Short mmCIF file of C-alpha atoms in Angstrom, two decimals:
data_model
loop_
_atom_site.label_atom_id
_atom_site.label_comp_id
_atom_site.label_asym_id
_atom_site.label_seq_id
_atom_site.Cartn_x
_atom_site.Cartn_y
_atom_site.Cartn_z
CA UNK A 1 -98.40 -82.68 59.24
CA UNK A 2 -94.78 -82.98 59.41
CA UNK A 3 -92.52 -81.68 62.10
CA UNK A 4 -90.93 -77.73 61.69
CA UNK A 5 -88.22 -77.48 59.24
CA UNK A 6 -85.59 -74.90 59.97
CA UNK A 7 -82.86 -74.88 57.49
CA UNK A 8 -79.69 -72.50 57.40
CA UNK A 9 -78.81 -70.27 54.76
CA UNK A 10 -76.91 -72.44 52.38
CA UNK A 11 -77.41 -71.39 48.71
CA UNK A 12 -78.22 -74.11 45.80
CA UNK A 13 -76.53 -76.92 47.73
CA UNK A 14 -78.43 -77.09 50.90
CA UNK A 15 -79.37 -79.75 52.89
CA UNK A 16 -83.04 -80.77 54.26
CA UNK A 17 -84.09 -82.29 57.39
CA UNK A 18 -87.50 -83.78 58.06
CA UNK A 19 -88.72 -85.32 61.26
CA UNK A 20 -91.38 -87.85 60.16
CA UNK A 21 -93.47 -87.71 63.53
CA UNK A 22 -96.63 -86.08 63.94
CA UNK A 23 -96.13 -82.70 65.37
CA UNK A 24 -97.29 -82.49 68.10
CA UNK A 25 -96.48 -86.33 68.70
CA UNK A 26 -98.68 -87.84 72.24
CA UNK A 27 -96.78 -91.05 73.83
CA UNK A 28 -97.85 -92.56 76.95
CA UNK A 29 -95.76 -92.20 80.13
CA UNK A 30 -93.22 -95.11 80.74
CA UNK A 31 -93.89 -96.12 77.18
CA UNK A 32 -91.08 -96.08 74.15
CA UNK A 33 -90.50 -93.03 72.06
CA UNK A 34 -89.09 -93.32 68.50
CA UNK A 35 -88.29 -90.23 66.91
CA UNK A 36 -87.61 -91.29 63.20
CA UNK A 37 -86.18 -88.53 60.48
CA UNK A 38 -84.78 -88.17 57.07
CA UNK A 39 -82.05 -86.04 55.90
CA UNK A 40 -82.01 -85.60 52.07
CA UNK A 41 -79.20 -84.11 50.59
CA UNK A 42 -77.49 -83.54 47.31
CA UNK A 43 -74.12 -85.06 45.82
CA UNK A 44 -71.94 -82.30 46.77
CA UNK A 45 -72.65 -82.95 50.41
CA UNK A 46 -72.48 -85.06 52.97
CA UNK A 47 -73.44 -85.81 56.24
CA UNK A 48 -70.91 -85.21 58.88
CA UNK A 49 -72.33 -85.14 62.33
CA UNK A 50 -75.62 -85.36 63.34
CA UNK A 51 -76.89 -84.47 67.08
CA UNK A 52 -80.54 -84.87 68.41
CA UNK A 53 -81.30 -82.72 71.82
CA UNK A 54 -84.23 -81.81 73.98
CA UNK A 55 -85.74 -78.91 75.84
CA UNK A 56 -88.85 -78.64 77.77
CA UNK A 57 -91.54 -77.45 75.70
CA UNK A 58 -92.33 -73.73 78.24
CA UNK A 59 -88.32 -73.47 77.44
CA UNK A 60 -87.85 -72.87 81.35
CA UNK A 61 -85.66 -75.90 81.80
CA UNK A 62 -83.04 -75.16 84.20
CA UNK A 63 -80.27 -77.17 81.78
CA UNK A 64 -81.35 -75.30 78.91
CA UNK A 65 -81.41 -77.91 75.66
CA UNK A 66 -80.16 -81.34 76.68
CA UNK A 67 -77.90 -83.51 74.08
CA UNK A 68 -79.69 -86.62 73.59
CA UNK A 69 -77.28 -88.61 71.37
CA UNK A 70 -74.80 -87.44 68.49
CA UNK A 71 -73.14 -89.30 66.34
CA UNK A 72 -70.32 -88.39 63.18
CA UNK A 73 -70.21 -90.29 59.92
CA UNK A 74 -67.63 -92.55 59.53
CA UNK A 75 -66.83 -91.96 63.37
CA UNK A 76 -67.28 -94.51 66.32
CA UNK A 77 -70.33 -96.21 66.33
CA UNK A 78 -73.44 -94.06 67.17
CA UNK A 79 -75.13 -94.21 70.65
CA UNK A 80 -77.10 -97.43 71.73
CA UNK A 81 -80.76 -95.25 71.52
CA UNK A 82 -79.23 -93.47 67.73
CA UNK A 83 -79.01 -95.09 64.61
CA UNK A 84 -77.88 -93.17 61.57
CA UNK A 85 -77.62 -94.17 57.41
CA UNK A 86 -76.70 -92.00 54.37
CA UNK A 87 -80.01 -90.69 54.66
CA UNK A 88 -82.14 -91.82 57.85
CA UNK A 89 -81.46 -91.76 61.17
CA UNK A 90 -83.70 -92.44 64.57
CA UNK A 91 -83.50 -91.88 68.27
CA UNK A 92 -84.97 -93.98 71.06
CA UNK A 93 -85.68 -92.26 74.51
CA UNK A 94 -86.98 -95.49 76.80
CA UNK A 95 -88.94 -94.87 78.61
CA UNK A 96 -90.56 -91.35 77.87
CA UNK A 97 -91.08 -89.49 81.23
CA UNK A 98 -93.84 -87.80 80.35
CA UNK A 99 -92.36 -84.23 80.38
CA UNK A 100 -93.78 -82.30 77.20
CA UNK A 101 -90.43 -81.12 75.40
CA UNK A 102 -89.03 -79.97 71.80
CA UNK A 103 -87.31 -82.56 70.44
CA UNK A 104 -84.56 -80.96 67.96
CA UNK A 105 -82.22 -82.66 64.65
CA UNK A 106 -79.00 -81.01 63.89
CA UNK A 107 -77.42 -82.42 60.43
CA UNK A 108 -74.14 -81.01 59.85
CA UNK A 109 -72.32 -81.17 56.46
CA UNK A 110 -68.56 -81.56 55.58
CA UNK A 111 -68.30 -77.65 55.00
CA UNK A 112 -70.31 -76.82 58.68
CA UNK A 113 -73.56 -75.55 56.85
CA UNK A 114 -76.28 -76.61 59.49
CA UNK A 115 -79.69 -77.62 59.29
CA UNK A 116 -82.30 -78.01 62.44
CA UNK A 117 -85.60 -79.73 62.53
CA UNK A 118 -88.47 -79.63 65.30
CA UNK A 119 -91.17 -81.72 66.99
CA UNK A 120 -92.81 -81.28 70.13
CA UNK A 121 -93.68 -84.19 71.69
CA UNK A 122 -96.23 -84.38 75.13
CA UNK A 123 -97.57 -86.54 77.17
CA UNK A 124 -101.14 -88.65 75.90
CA UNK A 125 -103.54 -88.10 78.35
CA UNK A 126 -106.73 -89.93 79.68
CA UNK A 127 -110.08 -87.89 79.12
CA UNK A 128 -110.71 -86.01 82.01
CA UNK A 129 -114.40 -84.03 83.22
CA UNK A 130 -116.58 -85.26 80.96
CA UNK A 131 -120.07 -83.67 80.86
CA UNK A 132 -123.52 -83.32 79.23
CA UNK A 133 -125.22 -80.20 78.81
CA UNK A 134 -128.64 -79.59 76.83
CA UNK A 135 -129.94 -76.48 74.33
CA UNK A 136 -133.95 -77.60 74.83
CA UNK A 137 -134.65 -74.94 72.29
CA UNK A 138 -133.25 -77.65 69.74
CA UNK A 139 -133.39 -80.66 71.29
CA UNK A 140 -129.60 -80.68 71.42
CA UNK A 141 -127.30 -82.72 74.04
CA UNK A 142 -123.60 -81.27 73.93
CA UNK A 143 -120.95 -83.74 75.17
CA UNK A 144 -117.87 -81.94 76.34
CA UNK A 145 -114.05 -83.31 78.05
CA UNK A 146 -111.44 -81.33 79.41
CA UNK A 147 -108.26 -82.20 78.18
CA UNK A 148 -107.72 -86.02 77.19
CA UNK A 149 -105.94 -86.57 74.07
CA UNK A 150 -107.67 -88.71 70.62
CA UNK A 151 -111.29 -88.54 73.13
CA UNK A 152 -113.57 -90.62 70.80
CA UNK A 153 -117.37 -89.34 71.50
CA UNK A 154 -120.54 -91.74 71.66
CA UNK A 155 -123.90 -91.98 72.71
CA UNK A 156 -126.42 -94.23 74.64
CA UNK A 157 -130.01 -93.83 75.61
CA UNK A 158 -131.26 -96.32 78.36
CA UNK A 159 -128.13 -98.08 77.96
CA UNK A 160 -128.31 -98.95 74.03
CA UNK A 161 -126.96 -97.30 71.14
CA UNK A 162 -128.45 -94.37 70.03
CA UNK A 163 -129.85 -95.08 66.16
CA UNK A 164 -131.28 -92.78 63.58
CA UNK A 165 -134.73 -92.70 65.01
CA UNK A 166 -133.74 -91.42 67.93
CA UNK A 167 -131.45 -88.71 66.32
CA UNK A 168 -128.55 -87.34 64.79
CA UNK A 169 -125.13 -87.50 66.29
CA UNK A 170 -122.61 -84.96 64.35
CA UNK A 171 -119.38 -85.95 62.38
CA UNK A 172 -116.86 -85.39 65.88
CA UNK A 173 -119.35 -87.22 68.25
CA UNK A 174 -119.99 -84.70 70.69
CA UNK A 175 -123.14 -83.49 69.40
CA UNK A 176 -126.03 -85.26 69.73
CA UNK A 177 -129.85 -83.79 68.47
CA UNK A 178 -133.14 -85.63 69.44
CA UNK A 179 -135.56 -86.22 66.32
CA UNK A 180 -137.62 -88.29 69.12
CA UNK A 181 -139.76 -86.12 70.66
CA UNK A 182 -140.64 -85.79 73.54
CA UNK A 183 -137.41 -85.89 75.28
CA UNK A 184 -136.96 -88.19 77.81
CA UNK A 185 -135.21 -91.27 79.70
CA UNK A 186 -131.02 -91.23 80.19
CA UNK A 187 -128.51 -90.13 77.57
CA UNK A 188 -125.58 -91.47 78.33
CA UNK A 189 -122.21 -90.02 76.62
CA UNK A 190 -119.15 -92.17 76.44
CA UNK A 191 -115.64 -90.81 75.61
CA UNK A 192 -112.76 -92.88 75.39
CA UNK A 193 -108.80 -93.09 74.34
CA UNK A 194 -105.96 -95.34 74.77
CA UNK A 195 -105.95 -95.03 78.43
CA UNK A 196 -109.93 -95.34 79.75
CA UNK A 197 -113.08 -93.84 79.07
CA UNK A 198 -115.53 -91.74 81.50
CA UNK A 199 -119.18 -90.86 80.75
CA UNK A 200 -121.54 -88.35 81.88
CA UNK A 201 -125.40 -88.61 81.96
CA UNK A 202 -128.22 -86.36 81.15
CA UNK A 203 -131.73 -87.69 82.60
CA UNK A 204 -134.66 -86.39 80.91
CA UNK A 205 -138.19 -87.44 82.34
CA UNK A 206 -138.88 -90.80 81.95
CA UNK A 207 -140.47 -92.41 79.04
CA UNK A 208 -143.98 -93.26 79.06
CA UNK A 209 -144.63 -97.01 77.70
CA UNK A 210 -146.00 -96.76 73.83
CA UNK A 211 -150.29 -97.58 73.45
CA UNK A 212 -149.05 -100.88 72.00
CA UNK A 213 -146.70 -101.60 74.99
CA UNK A 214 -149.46 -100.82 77.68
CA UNK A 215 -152.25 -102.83 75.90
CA UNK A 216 -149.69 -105.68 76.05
CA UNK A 217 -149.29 -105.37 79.66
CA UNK A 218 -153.34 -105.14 80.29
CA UNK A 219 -153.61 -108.09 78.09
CA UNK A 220 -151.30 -110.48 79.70
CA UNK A 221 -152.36 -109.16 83.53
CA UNK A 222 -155.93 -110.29 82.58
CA UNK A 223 -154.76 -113.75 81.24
CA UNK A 224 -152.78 -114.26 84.46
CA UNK A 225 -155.68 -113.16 86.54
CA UNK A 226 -158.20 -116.01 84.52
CA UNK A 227 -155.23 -118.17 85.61
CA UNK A 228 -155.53 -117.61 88.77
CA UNK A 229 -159.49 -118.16 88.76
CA UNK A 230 -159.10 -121.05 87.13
CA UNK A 231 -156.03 -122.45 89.29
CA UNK A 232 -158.87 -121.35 92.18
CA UNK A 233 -161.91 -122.88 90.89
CA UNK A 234 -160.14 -126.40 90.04
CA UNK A 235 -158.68 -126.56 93.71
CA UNK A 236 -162.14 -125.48 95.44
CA UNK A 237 -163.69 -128.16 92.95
CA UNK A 238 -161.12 -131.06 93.51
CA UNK A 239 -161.61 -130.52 98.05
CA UNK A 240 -165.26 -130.24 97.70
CA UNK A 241 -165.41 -133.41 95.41
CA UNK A 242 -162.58 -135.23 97.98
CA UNK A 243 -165.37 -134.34 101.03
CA UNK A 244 -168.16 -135.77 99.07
CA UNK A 245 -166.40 -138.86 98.37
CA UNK A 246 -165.21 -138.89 102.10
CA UNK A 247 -168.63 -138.82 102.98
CA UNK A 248 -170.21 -141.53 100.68
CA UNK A 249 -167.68 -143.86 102.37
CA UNK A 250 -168.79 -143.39 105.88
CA UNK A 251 -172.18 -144.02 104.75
CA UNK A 252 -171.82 -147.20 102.92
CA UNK A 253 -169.68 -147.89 106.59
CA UNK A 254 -172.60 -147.22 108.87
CA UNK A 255 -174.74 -149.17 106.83
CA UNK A 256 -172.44 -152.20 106.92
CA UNK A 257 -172.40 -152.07 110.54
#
């Protein structure tokens, strides 16, 4: 969605101003802002000064709306952080400070018709509070976050992906119903943005080992166990045969003497 467009009362001949951000716009503290916009404009006007301002976004600044840059057509060059063309120009605020504000475009033409456009611009946020709550009538884990901004929702169970026979997780992530029944082990979701991620866990009762699983287990304790005897057996069998032979030679010695 483009920015608000406020234009003046100007009959046929009017000028338009578009702001070509997203509205609202979310930049990360200390990072660049560009603010880029496009004036369109018929041939019996033209542009004659153009001025791009700021005011906080609960409009209780105590400057009121600050002038960012402004520049006039055919004047002195614009501002270092302005550019401006016949039909485009842009404004650079380095870095952003991370105040949430209403960003504003004033286009003036030769005849001092104005036209205004809007975009709010705040701060991008890292997610914040996640948690994991549970509707057991359904089977249904809910996956909520306070306030971060773009969260992107997922979902592990015992530390792997959940798939599709485990269950469903809806369109936005946050949702997550159990086709698996019955419920148990850890569900683990995992929300993320530009700046992080945080998780929350719900832990069911733990899983009980499938038949095929436990037989597996039985089957290779016995074979270890027959290991054992046999590892047993062969050592009692090698000592008694070492004694034996022990005691064949002190025989064959008496004799001798």
């Amino acid at each position: 969605m483009l920015c608000v467009l406020y234009s003046a009362v100007c009959g046929a001949h009017c000028m338009s101003v578009t702001i070509l951000n997203t509205d609202p716009s979310h930049v990360i503290r200390g990072s660049s802002l560009l603010l880029r916009a496009h004036i369109d404009h018929g041939p019996l006007e033209t542009v004659a000064t153009v001025t791009w301002e700021r005011e906080l976004e609960t409009g209780a600044g105590a400057h009121g709306r600050e002038v960012l840059a402004s520049c006039s057509a055919g004047g002195p060059a614009c501002p270092g952080n302005m550019t401006l063309d016949a039909q485009a120009t842009t404004l650079t605020v380095n870095p952003f400070s991370g105040v949430n504000s209403i960003y504003s475009l004033t286009v003036s033409d030769q005849s001092g018709a104005r036209t205004t456009a809007y975009c709010v611009v705040r701060e991008y946020e890292p997610v914040h509070h996640v948690s994991v709550g549970i509707n057991m009538s359904v089977s249904t884990l809910v996956c909520t976050e306070a306030w971060g901004t773009d969260p992107i929702f997922s979902w592990l169970h015992e530390r792997a992906a959940v798939t599709t026979v485990l269950g469903r997780v809806s369109t936005d992530g946050k949702t997550l119903v159990v086709s698996h029944l019955p419920l148990c082990g850890h569900f683990t979701c995992m929300v993320s943005n530009k700046l992080g991620y945080s998780s929350a866990t719900y832990n069911a009762a733990p899983c009980e080992a499938p038949e095929s699983t436990r037989l597996t287990v039985v089957v290779v304790c016995l074979v270890l166990l027959l290991l054992v005897v046999m590892a047993l057996a062969t050592l009692l069998w090698w000592r008694r045969r070492i004694y034996r032979n022990r005691g064949e030679c002190l025989h064959d010695l008496l004799d001798n003497m």
